[in-house]
XYZ file of C-alpha atoms in Angstrom:
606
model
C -16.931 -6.970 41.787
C -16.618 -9.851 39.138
C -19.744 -9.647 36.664
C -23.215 -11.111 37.652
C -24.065 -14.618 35.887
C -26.257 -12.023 33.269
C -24.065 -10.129 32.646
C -21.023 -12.884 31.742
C -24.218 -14.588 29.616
C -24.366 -10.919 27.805
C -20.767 -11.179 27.544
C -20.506 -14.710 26.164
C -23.060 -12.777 23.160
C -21.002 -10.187 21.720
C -18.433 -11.189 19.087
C -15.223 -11.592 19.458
C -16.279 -13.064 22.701
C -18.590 -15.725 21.617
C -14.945 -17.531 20.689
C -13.947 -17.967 24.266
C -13.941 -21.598 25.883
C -16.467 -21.136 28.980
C -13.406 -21.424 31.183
C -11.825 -18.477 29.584
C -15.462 -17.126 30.064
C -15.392 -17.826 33.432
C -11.903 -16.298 34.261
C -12.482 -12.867 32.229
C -16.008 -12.328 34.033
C -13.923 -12.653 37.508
C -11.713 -9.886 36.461
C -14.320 -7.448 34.764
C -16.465 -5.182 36.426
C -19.603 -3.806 35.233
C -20.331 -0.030 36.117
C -22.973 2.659 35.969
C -22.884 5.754 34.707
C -25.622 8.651 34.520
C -26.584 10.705 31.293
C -23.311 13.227 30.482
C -20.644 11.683 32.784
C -17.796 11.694 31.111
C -16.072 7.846 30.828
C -12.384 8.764 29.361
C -11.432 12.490 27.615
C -9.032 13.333 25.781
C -5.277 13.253 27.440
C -6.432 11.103 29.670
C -4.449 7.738 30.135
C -5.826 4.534 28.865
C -6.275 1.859 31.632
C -9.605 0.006 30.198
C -11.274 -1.329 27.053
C -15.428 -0.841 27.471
C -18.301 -2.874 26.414
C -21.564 -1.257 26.310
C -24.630 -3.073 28.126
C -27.012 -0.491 27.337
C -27.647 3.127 27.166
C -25.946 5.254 25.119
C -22.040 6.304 24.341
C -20.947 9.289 22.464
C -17.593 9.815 21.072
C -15.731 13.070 20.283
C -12.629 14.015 19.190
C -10.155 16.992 20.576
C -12.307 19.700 19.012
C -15.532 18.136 20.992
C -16.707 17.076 17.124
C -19.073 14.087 17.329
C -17.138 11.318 15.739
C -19.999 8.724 16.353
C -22.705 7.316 18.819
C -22.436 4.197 20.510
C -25.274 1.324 21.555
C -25.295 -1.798 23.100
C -22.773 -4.414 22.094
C -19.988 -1.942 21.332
C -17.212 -1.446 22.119
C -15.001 1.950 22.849
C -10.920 2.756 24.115
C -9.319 -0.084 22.356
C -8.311 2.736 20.013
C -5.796 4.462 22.915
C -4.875 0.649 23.815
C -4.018 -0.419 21.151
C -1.366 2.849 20.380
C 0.214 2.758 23.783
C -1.032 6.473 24.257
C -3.035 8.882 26.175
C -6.604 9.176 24.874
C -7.161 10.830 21.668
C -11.356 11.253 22.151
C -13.414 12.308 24.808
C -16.448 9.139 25.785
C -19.312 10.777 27.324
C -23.122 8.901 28.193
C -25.967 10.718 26.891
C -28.486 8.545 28.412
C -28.324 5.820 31.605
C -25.645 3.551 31.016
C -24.309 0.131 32.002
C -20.132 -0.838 30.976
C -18.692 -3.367 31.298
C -14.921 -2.330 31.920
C -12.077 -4.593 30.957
C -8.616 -3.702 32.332
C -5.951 -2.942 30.194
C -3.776 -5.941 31.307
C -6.861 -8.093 30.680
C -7.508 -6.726 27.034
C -3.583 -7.252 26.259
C -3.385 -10.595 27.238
C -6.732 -11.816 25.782
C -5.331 -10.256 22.144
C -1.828 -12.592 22.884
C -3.890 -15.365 23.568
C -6.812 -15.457 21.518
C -5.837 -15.148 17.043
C -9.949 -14.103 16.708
C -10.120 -11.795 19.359
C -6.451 -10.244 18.316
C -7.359 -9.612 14.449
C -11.267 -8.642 15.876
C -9.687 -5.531 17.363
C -6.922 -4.616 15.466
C -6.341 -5.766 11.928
C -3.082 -4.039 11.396
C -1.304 -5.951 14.445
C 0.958 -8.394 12.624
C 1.413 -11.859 12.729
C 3.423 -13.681 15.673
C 6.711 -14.084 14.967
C 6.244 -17.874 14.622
C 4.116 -17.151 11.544
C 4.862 -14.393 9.473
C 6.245 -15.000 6.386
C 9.806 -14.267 5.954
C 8.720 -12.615 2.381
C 7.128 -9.591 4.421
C 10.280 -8.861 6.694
C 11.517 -5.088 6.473
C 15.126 -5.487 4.340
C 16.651 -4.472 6.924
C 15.707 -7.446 9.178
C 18.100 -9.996 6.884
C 20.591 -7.554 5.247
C 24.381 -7.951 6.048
C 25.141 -4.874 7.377
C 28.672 -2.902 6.671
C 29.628 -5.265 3.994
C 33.259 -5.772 3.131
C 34.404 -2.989 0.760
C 37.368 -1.937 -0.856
C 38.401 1.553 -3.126
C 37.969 1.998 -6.578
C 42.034 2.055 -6.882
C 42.631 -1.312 -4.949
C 43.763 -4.027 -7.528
C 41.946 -6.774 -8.016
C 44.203 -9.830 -6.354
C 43.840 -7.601 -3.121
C 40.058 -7.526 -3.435
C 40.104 -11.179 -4.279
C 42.657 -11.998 -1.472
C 39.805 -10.002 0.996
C 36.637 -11.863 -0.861
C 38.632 -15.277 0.114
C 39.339 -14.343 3.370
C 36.511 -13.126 4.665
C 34.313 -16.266 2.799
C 32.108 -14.195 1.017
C 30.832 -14.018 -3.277
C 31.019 -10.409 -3.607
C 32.643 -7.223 -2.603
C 31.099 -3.693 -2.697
C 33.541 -0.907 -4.236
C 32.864 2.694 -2.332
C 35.224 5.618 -2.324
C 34.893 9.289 -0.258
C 31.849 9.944 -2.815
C 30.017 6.716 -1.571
C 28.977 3.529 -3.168
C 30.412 2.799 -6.617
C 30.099 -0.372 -7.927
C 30.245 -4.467 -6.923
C 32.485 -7.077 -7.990
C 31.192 -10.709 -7.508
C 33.030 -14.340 -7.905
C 31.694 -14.359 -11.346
C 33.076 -11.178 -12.312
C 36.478 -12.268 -11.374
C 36.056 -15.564 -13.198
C 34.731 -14.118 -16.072
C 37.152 -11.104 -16.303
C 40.615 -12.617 -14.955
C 40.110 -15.971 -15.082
C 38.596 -17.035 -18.253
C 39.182 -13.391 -19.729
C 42.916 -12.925 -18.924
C 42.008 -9.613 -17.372
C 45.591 -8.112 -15.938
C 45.308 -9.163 -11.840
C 46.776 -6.014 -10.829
C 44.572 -3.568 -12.469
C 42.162 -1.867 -10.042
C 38.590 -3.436 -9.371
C 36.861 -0.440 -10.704
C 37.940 -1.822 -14.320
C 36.075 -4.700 -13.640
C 33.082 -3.871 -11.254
C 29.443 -3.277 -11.959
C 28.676 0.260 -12.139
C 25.218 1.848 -10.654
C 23.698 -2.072 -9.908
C 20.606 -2.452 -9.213
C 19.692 -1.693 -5.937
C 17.086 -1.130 -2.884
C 16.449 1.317 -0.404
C 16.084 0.688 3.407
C 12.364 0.635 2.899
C 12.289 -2.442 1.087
C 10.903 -6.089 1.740
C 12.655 -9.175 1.903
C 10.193 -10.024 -1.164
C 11.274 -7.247 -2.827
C 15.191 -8.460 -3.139
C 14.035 -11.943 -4.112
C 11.693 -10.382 -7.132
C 14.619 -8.340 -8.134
C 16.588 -11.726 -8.080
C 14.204 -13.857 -9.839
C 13.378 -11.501 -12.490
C 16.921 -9.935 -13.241
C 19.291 -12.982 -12.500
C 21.277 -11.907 -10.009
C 22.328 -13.054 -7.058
C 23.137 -9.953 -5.089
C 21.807 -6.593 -4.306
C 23.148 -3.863 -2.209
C 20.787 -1.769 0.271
C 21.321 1.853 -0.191
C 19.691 5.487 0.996
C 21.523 7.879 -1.385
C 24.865 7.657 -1.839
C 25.218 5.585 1.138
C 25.761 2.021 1.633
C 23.429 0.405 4.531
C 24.154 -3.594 3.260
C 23.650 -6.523 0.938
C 21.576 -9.113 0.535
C 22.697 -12.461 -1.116
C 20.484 -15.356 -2.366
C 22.496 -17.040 0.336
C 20.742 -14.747 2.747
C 17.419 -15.870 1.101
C 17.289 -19.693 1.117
C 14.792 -19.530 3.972
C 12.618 -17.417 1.659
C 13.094 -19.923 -1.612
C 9.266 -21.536 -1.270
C 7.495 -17.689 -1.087
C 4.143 -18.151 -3.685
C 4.808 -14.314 -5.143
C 8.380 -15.066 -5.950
C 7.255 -17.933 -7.499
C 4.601 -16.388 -9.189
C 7.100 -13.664 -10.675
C 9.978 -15.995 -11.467
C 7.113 -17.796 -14.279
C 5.714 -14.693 -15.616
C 9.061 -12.984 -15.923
C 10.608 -16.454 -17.916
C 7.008 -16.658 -20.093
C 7.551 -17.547 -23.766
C 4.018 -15.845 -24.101
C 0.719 -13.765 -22.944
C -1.005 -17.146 -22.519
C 2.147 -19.047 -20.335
C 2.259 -15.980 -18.518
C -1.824 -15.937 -17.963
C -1.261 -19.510 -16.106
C 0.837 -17.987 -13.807
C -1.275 -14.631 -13.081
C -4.296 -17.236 -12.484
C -3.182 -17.631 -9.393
C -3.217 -14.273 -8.125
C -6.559 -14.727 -6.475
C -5.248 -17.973 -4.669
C -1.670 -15.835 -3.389
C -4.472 -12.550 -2.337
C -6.348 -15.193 0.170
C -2.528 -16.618 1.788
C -1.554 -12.877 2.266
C -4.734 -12.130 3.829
C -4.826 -15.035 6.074
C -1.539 -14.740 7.021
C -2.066 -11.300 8.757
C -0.167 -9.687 5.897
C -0.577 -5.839 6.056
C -2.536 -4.390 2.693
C -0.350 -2.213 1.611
C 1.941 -5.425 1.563
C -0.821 -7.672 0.153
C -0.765 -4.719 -2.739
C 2.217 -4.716 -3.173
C 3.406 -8.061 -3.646
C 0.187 -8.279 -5.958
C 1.676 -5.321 -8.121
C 5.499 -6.349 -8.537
C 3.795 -9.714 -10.428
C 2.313 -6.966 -13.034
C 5.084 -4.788 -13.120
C 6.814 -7.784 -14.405
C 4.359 -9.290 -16.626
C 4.430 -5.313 -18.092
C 8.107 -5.737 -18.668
C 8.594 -9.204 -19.888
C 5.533 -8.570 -22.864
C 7.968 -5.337 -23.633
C 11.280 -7.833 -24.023
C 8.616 -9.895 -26.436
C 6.893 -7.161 -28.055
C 10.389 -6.282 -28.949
C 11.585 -9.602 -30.168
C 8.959 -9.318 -32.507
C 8.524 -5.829 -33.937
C 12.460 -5.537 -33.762
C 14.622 -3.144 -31.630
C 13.037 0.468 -30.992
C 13.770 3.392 -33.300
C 13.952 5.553 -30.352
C 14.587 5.155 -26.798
C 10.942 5.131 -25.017
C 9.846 4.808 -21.286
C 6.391 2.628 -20.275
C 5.185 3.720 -17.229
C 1.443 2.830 -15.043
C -0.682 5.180 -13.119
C -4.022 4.268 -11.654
C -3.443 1.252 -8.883
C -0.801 -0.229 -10.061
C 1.310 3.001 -10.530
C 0.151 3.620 -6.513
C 1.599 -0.009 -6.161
C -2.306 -0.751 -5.028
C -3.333 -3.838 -7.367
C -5.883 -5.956 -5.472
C -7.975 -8.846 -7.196
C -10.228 -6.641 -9.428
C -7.788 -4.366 -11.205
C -7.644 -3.349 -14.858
C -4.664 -1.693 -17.180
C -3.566 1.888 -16.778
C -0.571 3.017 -18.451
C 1.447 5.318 -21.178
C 4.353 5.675 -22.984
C 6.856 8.771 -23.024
C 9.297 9.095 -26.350
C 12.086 10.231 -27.120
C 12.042 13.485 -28.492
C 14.263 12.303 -31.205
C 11.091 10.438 -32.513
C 9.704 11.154 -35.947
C 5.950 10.668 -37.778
C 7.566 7.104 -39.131
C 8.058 5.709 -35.695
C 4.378 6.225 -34.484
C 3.682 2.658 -36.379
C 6.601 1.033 -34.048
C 5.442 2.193 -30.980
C 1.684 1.562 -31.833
C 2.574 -1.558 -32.425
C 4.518 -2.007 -29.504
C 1.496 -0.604 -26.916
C -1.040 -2.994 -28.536
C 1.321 -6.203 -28.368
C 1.894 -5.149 -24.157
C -1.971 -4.456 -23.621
C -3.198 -7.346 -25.340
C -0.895 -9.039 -23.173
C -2.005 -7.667 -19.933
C -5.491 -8.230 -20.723
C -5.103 -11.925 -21.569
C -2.962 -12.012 -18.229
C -6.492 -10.599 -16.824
C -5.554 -6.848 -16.136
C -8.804 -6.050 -18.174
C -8.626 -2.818 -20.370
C -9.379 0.532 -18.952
C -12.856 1.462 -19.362
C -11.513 5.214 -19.913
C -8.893 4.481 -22.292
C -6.324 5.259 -20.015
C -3.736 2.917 -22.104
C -0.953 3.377 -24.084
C -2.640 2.119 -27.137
C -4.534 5.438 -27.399
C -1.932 7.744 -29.307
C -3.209 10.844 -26.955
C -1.279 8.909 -24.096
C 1.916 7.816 -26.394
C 3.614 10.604 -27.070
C 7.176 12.504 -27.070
C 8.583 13.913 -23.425
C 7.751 17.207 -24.729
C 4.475 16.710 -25.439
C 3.930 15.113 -22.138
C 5.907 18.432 -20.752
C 3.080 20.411 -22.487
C 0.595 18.622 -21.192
C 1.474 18.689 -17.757
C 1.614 23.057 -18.122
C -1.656 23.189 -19.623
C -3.479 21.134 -17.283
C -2.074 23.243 -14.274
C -2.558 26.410 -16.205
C -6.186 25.609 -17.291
C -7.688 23.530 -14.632
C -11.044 22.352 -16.602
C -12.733 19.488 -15.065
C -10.927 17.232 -17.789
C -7.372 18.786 -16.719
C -8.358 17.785 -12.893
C -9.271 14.412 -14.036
C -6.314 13.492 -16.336
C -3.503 15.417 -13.753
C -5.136 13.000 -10.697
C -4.256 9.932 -12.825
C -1.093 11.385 -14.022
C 0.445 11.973 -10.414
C 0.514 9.065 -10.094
C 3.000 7.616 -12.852
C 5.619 5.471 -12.234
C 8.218 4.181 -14.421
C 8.021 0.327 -15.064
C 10.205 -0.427 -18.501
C 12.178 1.116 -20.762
C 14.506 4.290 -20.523
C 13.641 5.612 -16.999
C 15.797 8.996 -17.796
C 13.058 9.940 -20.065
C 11.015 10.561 -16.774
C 13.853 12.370 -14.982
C 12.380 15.131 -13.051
C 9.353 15.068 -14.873
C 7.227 14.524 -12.105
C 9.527 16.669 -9.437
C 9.316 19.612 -12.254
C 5.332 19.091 -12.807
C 4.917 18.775 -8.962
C 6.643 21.939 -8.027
C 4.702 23.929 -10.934
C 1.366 22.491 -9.356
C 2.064 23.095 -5.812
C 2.672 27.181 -6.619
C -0.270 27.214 -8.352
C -3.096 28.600 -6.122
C -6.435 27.776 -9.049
C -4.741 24.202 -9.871
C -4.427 23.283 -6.367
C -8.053 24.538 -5.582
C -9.709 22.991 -8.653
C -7.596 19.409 -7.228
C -9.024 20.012 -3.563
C -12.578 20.335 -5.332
C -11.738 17.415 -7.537
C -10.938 15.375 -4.395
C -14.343 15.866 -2.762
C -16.105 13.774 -5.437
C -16.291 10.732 -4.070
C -18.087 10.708 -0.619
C -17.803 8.651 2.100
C -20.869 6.269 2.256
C -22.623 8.188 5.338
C -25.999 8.326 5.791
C -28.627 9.698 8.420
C -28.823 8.527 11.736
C -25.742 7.259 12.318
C -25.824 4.473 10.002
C -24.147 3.642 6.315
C -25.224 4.794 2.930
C -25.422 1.752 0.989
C -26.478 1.593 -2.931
C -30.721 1.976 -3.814
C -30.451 0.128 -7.028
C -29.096 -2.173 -9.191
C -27.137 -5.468 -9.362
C -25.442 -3.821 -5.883
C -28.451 -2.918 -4.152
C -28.197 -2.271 0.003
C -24.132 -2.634 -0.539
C -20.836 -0.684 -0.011
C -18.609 0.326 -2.565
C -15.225 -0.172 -0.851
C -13.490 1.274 -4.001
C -14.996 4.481 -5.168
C -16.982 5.312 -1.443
C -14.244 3.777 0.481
C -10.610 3.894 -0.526
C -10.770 6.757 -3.805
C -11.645 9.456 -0.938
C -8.227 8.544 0.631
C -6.463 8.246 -2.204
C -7.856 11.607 -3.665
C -7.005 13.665 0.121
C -2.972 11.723 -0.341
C -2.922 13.375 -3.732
C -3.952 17.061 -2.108
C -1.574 16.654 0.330
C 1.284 15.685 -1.920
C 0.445 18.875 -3.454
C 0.317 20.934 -0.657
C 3.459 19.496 1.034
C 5.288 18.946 -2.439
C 5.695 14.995 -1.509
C 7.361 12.773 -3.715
C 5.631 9.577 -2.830
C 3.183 7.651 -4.888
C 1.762 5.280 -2.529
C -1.371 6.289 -0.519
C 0.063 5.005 2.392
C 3.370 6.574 2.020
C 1.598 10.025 1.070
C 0.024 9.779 4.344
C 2.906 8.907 6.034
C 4.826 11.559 4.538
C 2.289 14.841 5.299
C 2.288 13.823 8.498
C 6.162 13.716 8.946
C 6.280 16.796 6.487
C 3.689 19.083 8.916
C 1.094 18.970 6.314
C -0.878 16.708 8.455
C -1.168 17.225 12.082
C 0.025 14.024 14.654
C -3.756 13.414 14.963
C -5.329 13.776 11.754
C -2.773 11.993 10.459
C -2.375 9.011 12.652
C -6.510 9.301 12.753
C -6.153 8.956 8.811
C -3.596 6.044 8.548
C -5.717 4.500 10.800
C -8.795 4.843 8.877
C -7.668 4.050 5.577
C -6.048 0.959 7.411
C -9.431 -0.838 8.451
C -10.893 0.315 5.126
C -8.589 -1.339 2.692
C -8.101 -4.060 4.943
C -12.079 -4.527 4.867
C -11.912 -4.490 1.152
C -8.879 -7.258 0.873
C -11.196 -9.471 4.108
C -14.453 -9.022 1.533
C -12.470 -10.023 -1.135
C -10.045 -13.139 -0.058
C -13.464 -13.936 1.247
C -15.315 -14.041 -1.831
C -12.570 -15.874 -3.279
C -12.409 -18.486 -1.227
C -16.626 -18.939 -1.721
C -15.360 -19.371 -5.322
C -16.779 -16.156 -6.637
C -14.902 -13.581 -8.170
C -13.763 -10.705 -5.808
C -15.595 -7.263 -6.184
C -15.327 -4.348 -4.421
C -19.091 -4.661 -3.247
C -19.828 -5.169 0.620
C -23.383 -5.645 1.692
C -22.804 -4.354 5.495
C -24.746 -6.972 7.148
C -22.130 -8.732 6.905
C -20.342 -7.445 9.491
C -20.694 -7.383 13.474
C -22.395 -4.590 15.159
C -18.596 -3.687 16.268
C -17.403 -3.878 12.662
C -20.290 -1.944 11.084
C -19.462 0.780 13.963
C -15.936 1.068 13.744
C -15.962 0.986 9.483
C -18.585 4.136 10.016
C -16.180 6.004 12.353
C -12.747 5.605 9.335
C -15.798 6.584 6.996
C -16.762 9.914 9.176
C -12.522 10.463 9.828
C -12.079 10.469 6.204
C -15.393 12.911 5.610
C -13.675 15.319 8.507
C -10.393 15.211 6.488
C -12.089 16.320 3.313
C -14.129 18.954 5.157
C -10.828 20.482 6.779
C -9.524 20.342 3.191
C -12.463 21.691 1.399
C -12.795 24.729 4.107
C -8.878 25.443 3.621
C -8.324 24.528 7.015
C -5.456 21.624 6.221
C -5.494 18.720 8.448
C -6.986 18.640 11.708
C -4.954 20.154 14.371
């Protein structure tokens, strides 16, 4: 039976409803039913297929997962089973009435076509569905969506007229140079200009005399925004795609002249050709203006991050090539790396500076000045660019944290072999290096080394499960949220230190446990999962938790920015929609299960 006239009026109340025309109104109250259900009927459990989304009238839901653990309650104006609808799979929680109930019951054909149809009502229910193909930005594309794939290559023997004679036949500006060991090299048009041409280079000598050894490259993984920063900031016009020794494609800039107009490439093509810290502040002004287009344009957050990042991974590098025009070339070869966000490739619009710089060990007591030099030229520089200095001194201008290789070695060892509350602290930030500028053979297998030490280590790895349980979800009695009592925040969120940290502290216990390489949050998660460490469940129960909160904080902030106010990771939960208030609590109580199955030693949830 189609829905009474009250309930359709009840209906038309409840966001993401409230959008709807009255004829689209009028049609979904024709195919809904509402239905009754008595205190402890069950409504879906677990394994059971997904054929409805439900809408609570009133009375009383309660949801639990496979191990009948109370994930949350449910009252009127909520909604419950989009979850399994939204996957394409069985149901992963068990719905049960604890009191007299009333549903409204939306069939799954219903649900899917009113997300196609209807932009609020899509992004209302699931945040991490991307933009229609009409809209999304060619920036975000995987790599692998534009790539040429098996390029034209020849062997390292074959002489350089028969390359050229292959480049000119098949209409193309480069050709890729492979042998039975796998890629080797690339020669381009303006190689064989340059070499033979203009040079006078003998035409029958074989391409590998005149190739590019180990160019710069991608892997698989990459975006379409990723080749076009690589482009912008290291002037060249090709890139190979590669997963080990193996050759997947190219891209070409010819490939990218769809993609010319993208705001990030933009935004790193004028930071990376800055005369100075101030030209290049002009340009990093407008990160808050790029972090509300990625929002609005459905972009992912670990995408929004990302793009965010690469523009201060290349401010970081260009203030090196000025820092040493200045001071002069370095006595010793030295490698700047960042932890913190922007080492996690995490950078929102509130981030500040957290780096350090590994030396040579060839370096002597007369460099120090050099390199001193050098850190507070780059961090000035950041800081005018508005990556603020770290509050804990995390920065390469404090000598503690610029320092030989084997000094960093040292540390490493005595942090795992004397886990103080200090050790814990310093070892979180330091897992998550990575190398920006500089000599990246100085961090070798630095972190591959440190991590394998760590992982063996039964005390380290307990004192870094303990450290991880800090920072609490924001849970508080009776079902609700634990906002701030006091202060300038008072009866607000902290997205940051409440919200994501907990995540990004259990992806740093799990890269222990499953001796992951990845830095990312994200791709930690991804990768214990995959790895075993976390179950199917608890890990896709994870991803999708940390999912709606970081997208909540990048929605809180684009939003702020867009009020003209400066983005902060404060959310005062009222806010939000009874539906978003209920569905943030359940990724909070998710991520408080994950760090009780770690704290207990029980891993992931099975």
């Amino acid at each position: 039976m189609p829905l009474s006239a009250h309930q359709r009026q009840f209906l038309a109340s409840v966001h993401p409803y409230d959008s709807l025309s009255d004829a689209d109104l009028d049609a979904l109250a024709e195919v809904c039913e509402a239905k009754d259900f008595a205190p402890g009927e069950n409504v879906f459990v677990v394994g059971e297929a997904a054929t409805s989304l439900y809408i609570i009238v009133a009375g009383e839901v309660e949801v639990t997962d496979e191990t009948d653990v109370q994930i949350s309650i449910l009252g009127p104006r909520n909604s419950f089973g989009e979850r399994a609808l939204l996957r394409g799979e069985e149901a992963s929680r068990t719905a049960r009435t604890t009191q007299d109930t009333t549903l409204i019951v939306m069939p799954s054909a219903t649900f899917y076509a009113l997300i196609d149809a209807h932009a609020p009502v899509a992004k209302f229910f699931d945040r991490r569905r991307p933009p229609r193909s009409d809209q999304k930005d060619l920036a975000t594309l995987p790599v692998g969506q534009l790539m040429t794939r098996d390029p034209v290559t020849c062997a390292p023997d074959t002489p350089i007229r028969t390359a050229a004679a292959q480049m000119h036949a098949k209409g193309i500006s480069s050709i890729c140079v492979s042998d039975a060991q796998g890629f080797r090299g690339i020669v381009t048009l303006r190689d064989m200009t340059g070499h033979v041409v203009a040079g006078g280079h003998d035409p029958d000598a074989p391409v590998s005399s005149i190739m590019t050894e180990h160019p710069l490259t991608l892997g698989p993984q990459a975006l379409v925004t990723d080749v076009l920063h690589l482009m912008v900031e290291r002037g060249i016009g090709h890139v190979p795609i590669v997963e080990g020794a193996d050759l997947l494609g190219i891209v070409t800039q010819t490939d990218l002249t769809r993609a010319q107009a993208m705001s990030s490439a933009d935004l790193v093509g004028r930071v990376a050709k800055a005369a100075d810290a101030a030209e290049m502040a002009r340009a990093t002004a407008q990160i808050p203006e790029l972090l509300v287009q990625l929002v609005e344009a459905g972009n992912r957050h670990e995408v929004v991050t990302r793009l965010i990042t690469d523009i201060a991974d290349t401010a970081t590098r260009r203030l090196l090539t000025l820092a040493e025009a200045e001071l002069g070339p370095p006595p010793v070869s030295y490698l700047w790396l960042a932890c913190g966000s922007q080492g996690r490739q995490e950078q929102t619009g509130v981030s500040d500076q957290d780096n350090c710089l590994i030396l040579s060990d060839e370096m002597t007591e007369a460099h120090h000045h050099y390199f001193a030099a050098l850190a507070k030229y780059v961090s000035d520089g950041l800081d005018t660019c508005g990556y603020f200095y770290c509050p804990g001194d995390m920065m390469a201008t404090n000598p503690r944290w610029c320092q030989p290789l084997q000094v960093w070695k040292d540390y490493f060892r005595g942090w795992i072999a004397t886990p103080n509350p200090e050790a814990q602290m310093l070892a979180s930030v330091m897992f998550d290096l990575r190398p920006i500028g500089g000599d990246h053979s100085l961090f070798g297998n630095l972190q591959e080394t440190t991590l394998a030490a760590a992982s063996k280590n039964s005390i380290f790895t307990a004192h870094m499960i303990s450290n991880s349980l800090k920072h609490q979800p924001p849970l508080g009695l009776l079902r609700g949220l634990a906002t701030i009592r006091s202060g300038e925040h008072r009866n607000q969120l902290d997205l940051k230190h409440n919200g994501v940290v907990p995540v990004v502290d259990l992806g740093r216990v799990y890269t222990l446990q499953g001796h992951l390489s990845p830095v990312n949050t994200r791709a930690r998660l991804d990768a214990a999962q995959k790895a075993g460490v976390l179950s199917a469940s608890g890990g896709a129960d994870l991803l999708h938790a940390y999912d709606l909160i970081a997208t909540t904080r990048l929605d809180h902030q684009a939003a702020q920015i867009k009020a003209g106010n400066k983005p902060n990771n404060y959310l005062d939960p009222a806010t939000l929609s009874d539906f978003e208030r209920s569905h943030l609590r359940d990724a909070f109580v998710v991520v408080k299960t994950m760090q009780s199955a770690v704290g207990s030693g029980k891993g992931a949830l099975g």
